[in-house]
């Protein structure tokens, strides 16, 4: 069995984002990057399947981006992936979901993976398209937003997360692509020996064209902070004084403090 | 512009959010047709064409079959835009249709500017305008971003024919876990967001909730970080609440969260970033470090 995991490197969202000159995305200088949260669930699930099947499946991890993403590929290898692949793409931030999916499908098609895991979306862009577009291009089954997954032979069962905490249970045969949601598993921390071992491993490097890059279907502009119009009272200052002001205002404008909860 | 609005049917009922699809079309001044895989006795009411397939034949979740039905509707009506709500059904189906049409897709649209669609990025802190380069575009709309509109009228029906055969089989629905917290009846909710910063600081939020006699809530990022359980999540994929007081601690205010709490009578927001979108709905916005302010407020309330 062959498993592919697709991972993206994303910025720390606590950062302050400065638009680039073209207004398409942010300036990278000074930002810290890490593995997309949902992709960690994807890596963990792939490694668990490998362990459940006695180590037989080969797990390949793929990431697209500039040189910095190698660090994320190595993290996935330290978590238990066998092979690392890097599509070296300096312009990855300006690619649209169609182009990213074209490269993943271009890489995956001839290699005939039985299972592909991706995150349900990236936390910085959140298109939620790449997994589905990849599966559709490959002509394989795709199940999204998965919070439960099990495999018996070449038949899989998955639970999709629906609104309000409900779930939809679906069954499908391999090959298939699964997009992972929070709740599927708890990603492991790489062990020190795992980290040491991953550092020595070779990572296959492809160019975007070798992977199968296509022309974009969208054009982006106007990357900027949200425009806001506040309407309420804004208070600033010393915490203790603020607390007194807020209690006074809550007493004036709401009835909640008189209902006995605060005593 | 011609739009094909794709209405969702969930557990036998049409989704309320269908009204937002109509609101979006009105915002654009677009011509409307609707695709509906549902029950024949609850067709969307408007004066126009409904591409209809019976859910008892086509299933509620059957992405392969639904994709082919929608492609039939697109073939027949040649819309410029195929529009879904960004729900667990819509976000799953839209890219399948986009892939088949080789059409650009724009996900979670919050607004329209010229030929472009505005979307959030970086957890609602930033925005971008995405312009499709293909003649047909597939869109999903962020819940709560467009006004709900019930046009009324009697649709003309165009029957779609389901071709069966699917690579994913729907087995059953599982209801939400019963041990969940019901926030919908809480008088006071104190919610933690990403800005709370760490699991330890969630304790400050819990202490304030206790001092106010309220429940603890969470935004999606706080749940994703594992600080609070999913049953406490407020927003489009969590609960929709309407307390007398809603305290948003370190919550930036992504539209998905706002959609779940905009029914609150009074909103107190605590955030270090005075530009945070939560300011749009806050009656009282305290610009402060919650590590100092929350203990001070809790102490003041306990006195």
XYZ file of C-alpha atoms in Angstrom:
566
model
C 0.000 0.000 0.000
C 1.195 3.508 -0.873
C 0.057 6.575 1.064
C 0.597 10.239 0.195
C 0.241 13.122 2.657
C 0.105 16.705 1.385
C 1.285 19.411 3.776
C 1.413 23.184 3.564
C 3.546 25.554 5.568
C 1.585 28.503 6.962
C 2.482 31.627 8.945
C 1.741 32.074 12.615
C -1.639 33.859 12.479
C -0.848 35.974 15.530
C 1.554 37.887 13.280
C 0.984 41.314 11.837
C 0.635 40.973 8.071
C 2.067 43.549 5.701
C 0.747 43.369 2.124
C 3.360 42.814 -0.594
C 3.900 45.403 -3.327
C 1.546 43.614 -5.748
C -1.201 43.431 -3.092
C -1.653 39.704 -3.625
C -0.404 38.313 -0.301
C 1.820 39.241 2.658
C 5.509 40.068 2.921
C 7.256 37.058 4.420
C 10.068 38.925 6.149
C 9.941 38.489 9.916
C 7.171 35.871 9.910
C 7.463 32.468 11.587
C 6.165 29.462 9.613
C 4.926 26.053 10.711
C 2.900 23.084 9.454
C -0.776 23.858 8.746
C -2.819 22.534 11.704
C -5.126 20.330 9.612
C -2.163 18.835 7.769
C -0.765 17.613 11.101
C -3.921 15.505 11.451
C -3.279 14.200 7.928
C 0.307 13.187 8.749
C -0.768 11.554 12.017
C -3.540 9.562 10.334
C -1.211 8.305 7.590
C 1.392 7.220 10.138
C -1.285 5.480 12.237
C -2.495 3.506 9.218
C 1.110 2.504 8.536
C 1.482 1.320 12.150
C -1.844 -0.539 12.097
C -0.711 -2.424 9.022
C 2.561 -3.481 10.636
C 4.678 -0.864 8.902
C 3.943 -2.238 5.430
C 2.558 0.940 3.776
C 5.043 3.435 2.392
C 4.152 6.972 3.385
C 5.297 9.859 1.179
C 4.952 13.476 2.280
C 4.717 16.260 -0.311
C 4.940 20.011 0.132
C 4.920 22.835 -2.413
C 6.685 26.111 -1.705
C 10.010 27.923 -1.395
C 13.054 26.445 0.363
C 11.621 27.033 3.860
C 8.974 24.306 3.418
C 11.674 21.603 3.584
C 11.549 22.109 7.350
C 7.865 21.067 7.343
C 8.605 18.044 5.134
C 11.288 17.003 7.643
C 8.882 17.426 10.540
C 6.421 15.065 8.809
C 9.290 12.611 8.255
C 10.250 12.898 11.922
C 6.623 12.024 12.743
C 6.947 8.827 10.701
C 6.670 9.503 6.951
C 9.151 7.465 4.885
C 9.815 9.674 1.879
C 9.895 13.431 1.453
C 9.098 15.326 -1.745
C 9.511 19.058 -2.247
C 8.086 20.915 -5.225
C 10.425 23.908 -5.184
C 8.112 26.775 -6.073
C 9.180 30.303 -5.129
C 5.795 31.596 -6.317
C 3.632 29.091 -4.441
C 1.923 31.891 -2.471
C 0.580 33.308 -5.734
C -0.719 29.977 -7.062
C -4.453 29.388 -6.887
C -6.052 26.123 -5.671
C -6.372 24.893 -9.262
C -2.613 25.199 -9.794
C -1.701 23.558 -6.482
C -4.075 20.671 -7.260
C -2.594 20.355 -10.768
C 0.883 19.892 -9.279
C -0.240 17.403 -6.611
C -2.262 15.387 -9.129
C 0.594 15.588 -11.631
C 2.950 14.133 -9.046
C 0.497 11.577 -7.640
C -1.087 10.321 -10.865
C 1.688 8.069 -12.208
C 2.702 6.940 -8.690
C -0.705 5.390 -8.026
C -1.212 6.053 -4.329
C -3.912 4.009 -2.597
C -4.679 6.701 -0.046
C -4.048 10.435 -0.008
C -4.469 12.529 3.141
C -4.675 16.325 3.163
C -5.892 18.913 5.656
C -9.501 20.067 5.159
C -8.167 23.573 4.441
C -5.204 25.807 5.165
C -5.553 28.222 8.070
C -4.178 31.185 6.107
C -6.206 30.906 2.905
C -8.949 28.418 3.680
C -10.087 27.624 0.131
C -10.886 24.027 1.056
C -10.506 23.178 -2.639
C -7.120 21.566 -3.116
C -7.973 18.083 -1.803
C -11.223 17.833 -3.757
C -9.759 19.228 -6.981
C -6.856 16.783 -6.709
C -9.178 13.804 -6.207
C -11.450 14.865 -9.069
C -8.443 15.200 -11.374
C -7.255 11.743 -10.360
C -10.781 10.353 -10.681
C -10.750 8.862 -7.181
C -13.216 8.984 -4.288
C -12.945 11.984 -1.977
C -14.342 12.433 1.516
C -13.943 15.809 3.223
C -13.901 17.173 6.773
C -13.198 13.795 8.291
C -13.196 13.288 12.090
C -13.201 9.474 12.092
C -11.445 7.045 9.757
C -11.001 3.279 9.622
C -9.721 0.884 7.023
C -10.523 -2.769 6.434
C -8.682 -4.210 3.486
C -9.409 -1.830 0.631
C -12.660 -0.561 2.110
C -12.726 2.594 4.255
C -15.339 4.102 6.551
C -15.184 7.772 7.511
C -17.172 10.196 9.624
C -17.652 13.673 8.192
C -18.183 16.568 10.576
C -21.452 18.368 9.853
C -23.018 21.473 11.364
C -23.728 21.575 15.093
C -21.517 18.586 15.942
C -23.566 16.049 13.925
C -21.714 13.547 11.758
C -22.306 11.811 8.462
C -20.938 8.277 8.123
C -19.790 7.240 4.637
C -18.128 4.199 3.091
C -15.817 4.048 0.082
C -13.234 1.926 -1.653
C -9.582 2.742 -2.341
C -7.995 4.579 -4.001
C -9.340 7.629 -2.186
C -8.448 11.047 -0.870
C -9.458 12.112 2.640
C -9.363 15.686 3.997
C -8.761 15.816 7.740
C -10.569 17.927 10.334
C -9.809 18.689 13.972
C -10.996 15.832 16.151
C -9.678 13.050 13.895
C -6.637 12.389 16.075
C -4.019 14.029 18.273
C -0.826 14.543 16.282
C 2.280 13.124 17.940
C 5.366 15.135 18.681
C 8.382 14.048 16.673
C 10.846 12.103 18.834
C 14.481 13.115 19.045
C 15.673 9.964 17.196
C 12.966 10.635 14.610
C 14.234 14.176 14.146
C 17.866 13.030 13.872
C 16.949 10.348 11.357
C 14.825 12.700 9.235
C 17.724 15.148 8.952
C 19.859 12.572 7.154
C 17.200 11.486 4.674
C 17.202 12.664 1.115
C 14.272 14.758 -0.077
C 13.233 14.450 -3.705
C 13.026 17.876 -5.332
C 10.820 18.688 -8.339
C 10.215 21.885 -10.278
C 6.623 23.147 -10.660
C 6.706 22.188 -14.346
C 7.920 18.678 -13.586
C 5.029 18.368 -11.144
C 2.501 19.527 -13.741
C 1.891 23.236 -13.184
C -0.981 24.746 -15.204
C -2.188 28.311 -15.804
C -4.190 29.962 -13.020
C -7.997 30.315 -13.111
C -8.126 33.345 -10.816
C -6.367 36.653 -10.239
C -5.878 38.187 -6.809
C -5.631 41.808 -5.722
C -6.361 44.048 -2.780
C -4.807 41.976 0.018
C -5.312 44.307 2.965
C -6.484 44.469 6.573
C -10.251 44.184 7.042
C -12.151 47.451 6.889
C -14.059 47.997 10.116
C -16.783 50.276 11.342
C -17.252 50.044 15.105
C -20.385 51.387 16.747
C -20.032 50.695 20.479
C -18.164 52.397 23.302
C -14.411 51.863 23.302
C -12.566 51.902 26.627
C -8.825 51.903 27.210
C -6.592 52.365 30.240
C -5.597 50.738 33.514
C -7.080 47.266 34.076
C -8.504 47.960 37.559
C -10.136 51.218 36.487
C -11.472 49.530 33.343
C -13.020 46.776 35.494
C -14.879 49.366 37.588
C -16.112 51.178 34.464
C -17.255 47.915 32.858
C -19.167 46.796 35.980
C -20.879 50.198 36.112
C -21.815 49.975 32.419
C -23.063 46.378 32.750
C -25.253 47.497 35.664
C -26.597 50.369 33.640
C -27.193 48.568 30.341
C -27.963 44.961 31.294
C -29.782 43.118 34.048
C -27.349 40.219 34.337
C -25.549 41.460 37.479
C -28.837 41.783 39.351
C -29.763 38.154 38.731
C -27.585 36.880 41.533
C -24.875 35.376 39.364
C -22.235 37.836 40.434
C -22.655 37.403 44.177
C -25.424 38.035 -14.935
C -27.114 34.641 -14.654
C -26.811 32.792 -11.359
C -27.646 29.195 -10.525
C -28.281 29.107 -6.774
C -27.735 25.651 -5.309
C -30.164 25.079 -2.419
C -29.360 22.454 0.199
C -31.706 19.868 1.694
C -30.652 18.449 5.097
C -32.533 15.660 6.846
C -35.554 16.213 4.669
C -35.768 19.966 5.083
C -34.570 22.838 2.917
C -31.732 24.775 4.585
C -32.696 28.196 6.001
C -29.543 29.657 4.496
C -31.082 29.337 1.009
C -32.478 32.816 1.731
C -28.901 34.136 1.769
C -28.366 32.805 -1.756
C -31.332 34.910 -2.877
C -29.895 37.861 -0.919
C -26.592 37.464 -2.743
C -28.305 37.394 -6.161
C -30.257 40.520 -5.231
C -27.015 42.265 -4.175
C -25.661 41.525 -7.663
C -28.921 42.350 -9.423
C -28.539 38.948 -11.059
C -30.982 36.736 -12.900
C -31.859 33.734 -10.717
C -32.464 30.054 -11.241
C -32.240 27.464 -8.478
C -31.007 23.878 -8.340
C -32.685 21.870 -5.591
C -32.211 18.233 -4.689
C -34.971 17.940 -2.132
C -38.617 17.191 -1.513
C -41.181 18.182 -4.157
C -43.494 19.719 -1.518
C -41.036 22.318 -0.235
C -39.617 23.868 -3.390
C -38.032 27.301 -2.972
C -40.672 29.988 -3.596
C -39.727 32.507 -6.243
C -40.721 33.367 -9.799
C -38.172 31.504 -11.879
C -36.805 28.157 -12.913
C -36.017 25.357 -10.459
C -33.813 22.512 -11.627
C -35.218 19.814 -9.426
C -34.303 16.262 -8.445
C -36.138 14.254 -5.802
C -33.973 13.627 -2.738
C -35.670 10.266 -2.154
C -34.119 9.138 -5.411
C -30.845 11.096 -5.358
C -29.932 10.942 -1.664
C -29.076 13.847 0.635
C -25.343 13.286 0.528
C -24.191 11.620 -2.643
C -21.513 13.872 -4.115
C -21.034 11.960 -7.375
C -24.738 11.835 -8.190
C -25.275 15.445 -7.073
C -22.327 16.649 -9.135
C -23.790 15.081 -12.279
C -27.247 16.542 -11.520
C -25.763 20.027 -11.124
C -23.763 19.640 -14.331
C -27.053 18.886 -16.130
C -28.529 22.087 -14.698
C -25.445 24.072 -15.751
C -25.618 22.563 -19.238
C -29.289 23.510 -19.551
C -29.156 26.988 -18.021
C -25.599 28.157 -18.853
C -25.214 30.302 -15.728
C -22.301 32.704 -15.229
C -22.099 31.760 -11.560
C -22.974 28.558 -9.695
C -23.506 29.587 -6.087
C -23.447 27.419 -2.946
C -23.613 28.253 0.727
C -20.331 27.421 2.487
C -21.817 24.533 4.479
C -20.527 20.992 4.995
C -22.563 20.051 1.918
C -21.682 23.116 -0.160
C -17.931 23.160 0.464
C -17.813 19.454 -0.372
C -19.750 19.701 -3.617
C -18.597 23.051 -5.078
C -15.010 22.019 -6.003
C -16.309 18.820 -7.644
C -18.510 20.921 -9.916
C -15.695 23.449 -10.491
C -13.285 20.628 -11.424
C -15.742 19.169 -13.947
C -16.372 22.589 -15.511
C -12.678 23.594 -15.306
C -14.102 26.730 -13.717
C -12.541 29.048 -11.170
C -13.903 28.686 -7.668
C -13.950 31.391 -5.025
C -14.529 30.067 -1.504
C -16.393 31.836 1.321
C -17.292 35.024 -0.487
C -18.134 37.914 1.863
C -18.684 40.685 -0.668
C -18.553 41.708 -4.315
C -16.447 44.430 -5.915
C -16.572 44.946 -9.684
C -15.788 41.570 -11.268
C -14.086 40.330 -8.133
C -15.242 38.570 -4.998
C -14.000 39.555 -1.560
C -12.810 36.778 0.728
C -11.275 36.676 4.202
C -7.798 35.397 4.799
C -5.509 34.854 7.771
C -8.436 34.076 10.079
C -10.447 37.172 9.190
C -7.624 39.628 9.865
C -7.040 40.295 6.201
C -9.109 40.286 3.026
C -8.417 39.720 -0.667
C -10.290 40.216 -3.904
C -10.336 37.182 -6.188
C -11.315 37.655 -9.817
C -12.204 34.559 -11.869
C -10.492 34.217 -15.250
C -12.989 31.615 -16.523
C -16.371 32.397 -18.066
C -18.217 30.365 -15.450
C -17.376 30.793 -11.770
C -18.269 28.568 -8.818
C -18.816 30.387 -5.532
C -19.461 29.455 -1.930
C -20.889 32.204 0.300
C -19.834 32.766 3.865
C -22.883 32.267 6.105
C -24.127 35.579 7.477
C -22.295 37.674 4.885
C -25.327 38.409 2.686
C -28.868 39.410 3.714
C -31.529 36.710 3.938
C -34.271 37.222 1.383
C -37.499 35.262 0.793
C -38.657 36.349 -2.664
C -41.970 34.446 -2.815
C -43.650 33.262 -5.998
C -44.207 30.032 -7.876
C -41.273 28.379 -9.640
C -41.340 26.610 -12.943
C -39.903 23.111 -12.646
C -37.221 21.567 -14.829
C -36.739 17.938 -13.815
C -33.221 16.585 -13.588
C -32.570 12.922 -14.157
C -30.262 11.198 -11.665
C -27.624 8.829 -12.998
C -26.849 6.473 -10.179
C -23.460 5.051 -9.353
C -21.149 6.688 -6.899
C -17.714 6.165 -5.407
C -18.869 7.283 -1.938
C -21.766 5.594 -0.153
C -23.743 7.478 2.508
C -24.410 5.188 5.474
C -26.100 7.261 8.203
C -26.200 10.456 10.253
C -24.841 10.468 13.801
C -26.486 13.024 16.093
C -24.256 15.399 18.103
C -22.890 13.840 21.323
C -25.484 14.014 24.113
C -23.011 15.222 26.759
C -22.774 18.515 24.895
C -23.382 21.813 26.630
C -26.540 23.661 25.609
C -25.463 27.266 25.239
C -28.637 28.280 23.445
C -30.469 28.954 26.723
C -27.577 30.548 28.648
C -28.183 34.077 29.979
C -24.492 34.876 30.092
C -21.742 33.407 27.914
C -18.056 34.196 28.297
C -16.168 32.954 25.256
C -12.500 32.365 24.638
C -10.830 32.945 21.284
C -7.392 32.549 19.806
C -6.251 35.787 21.471
C -6.520 34.141 24.887
C -3.135 32.802 23.906
C -2.777 29.607 25.924
C -4.586 26.903 27.839
C -3.652 28.494 31.209
C -5.307 31.762 30.259
C -8.536 29.928 29.446
C -8.800 29.582 33.247
C -9.188 33.379 33.446
C -12.136 33.115 31.067
C -13.668 30.299 33.154
C -13.235 32.336 36.353
C -15.041 35.300 34.810
C -17.844 33.036 33.552
C -18.240 31.675 37.073
C -18.281 35.155 38.611
C -21.010 36.150 36.135
C -22.969 32.933 36.692
C -22.601 32.102 33.005
C -21.365 29.398 30.674
C -18.006 29.213 28.941
C -18.082 29.391 25.150
C -15.398 29.233 22.502
C -14.593 30.371 19.006
C -13.415 27.883 16.415
C -9.682 28.635 16.878
C -9.951 28.019 20.652
C -11.554 24.643 19.908
C -8.994 23.884 17.202
C -6.221 24.645 19.696
C -7.749 22.018 21.999
C -8.407 24.522 24.815
C -12.164 23.907 24.959
C -14.431 21.154 23.684
C -16.345 21.435 20.433
C -19.692 21.388 22.275
C -18.857 24.887 23.551
C -18.220 26.323 20.127
C -20.272 29.326 19.068
C -20.603 30.026 15.353
C -21.687 28.477 12.103
C -20.252 25.031 12.794
C -21.175 25.306 16.491
C -24.132 26.730 18.373
C -26.183 29.827 17.635
C -26.740 31.719 20.890
C -28.736 34.699 22.140
C -27.693 35.487 25.735
C -28.389 38.718 27.602
C -24.630 39.220 27.857
C -21.915 37.836 25.593
C -18.308 38.439 26.591
C -15.854 37.818 23.740
C -12.340 37.367 25.142
C -9.570 37.467 22.574
C -11.996 36.735 19.752
C -11.123 38.533 16.540
C -14.645 38.151 15.162
C -14.555 36.143 11.956
C -17.964 36.231 10.243
C -18.513 32.528 11.092
C -18.285 33.413 14.781
C -20.375 36.580 14.483
C -23.116 34.567 12.772
C -23.423 32.458 15.928
C -23.630 35.280 18.488
C -25.129 38.309 16.790
C -28.401 37.575 18.618
C -26.793 38.529 21.970
C -28.491 41.500 23.658
C -25.226 43.016 24.880
C -21.724 42.240 23.651
C -18.598 43.033 25.664
C -15.396 42.483 23.688
C -11.953 42.295 25.236
C -9.103 42.496 22.752
C -5.684 44.099 22.440
C -6.304 44.824 18.760
C -8.792 47.674 18.506
C -9.155 46.991 14.778
C -10.411 43.441 15.424
C -13.663 42.773 13.519
C -15.470 41.901 16.787
C -15.614 45.716 17.236
C -18.398 45.767 14.638
C -20.849 44.036 16.949
C -19.461 45.050 20.362
C -21.604 47.360 22.499
C -18.594 47.787 24.733
C -15.053 47.256 23.478
C -12.317 47.073 26.094
C -8.900 47.487 24.517
C -6.758 45.683 27.073
C -4.538 42.708 27.738
C -6.997 40.123 28.986
C -4.365 38.650 31.322
C -4.663 41.819 33.391
C -8.220 42.851 32.658
C -10.089 39.554 33.194
C -8.745 38.974 36.752
C -9.477 42.622 37.594
C -13.060 42.318 36.330
C -13.583 38.970 38.092
C -12.290 40.446 41.371
C -14.506 43.502 40.999
C -17.584 41.325 40.369
C -16.855 39.145 43.387
C -16.664 42.135 45.720
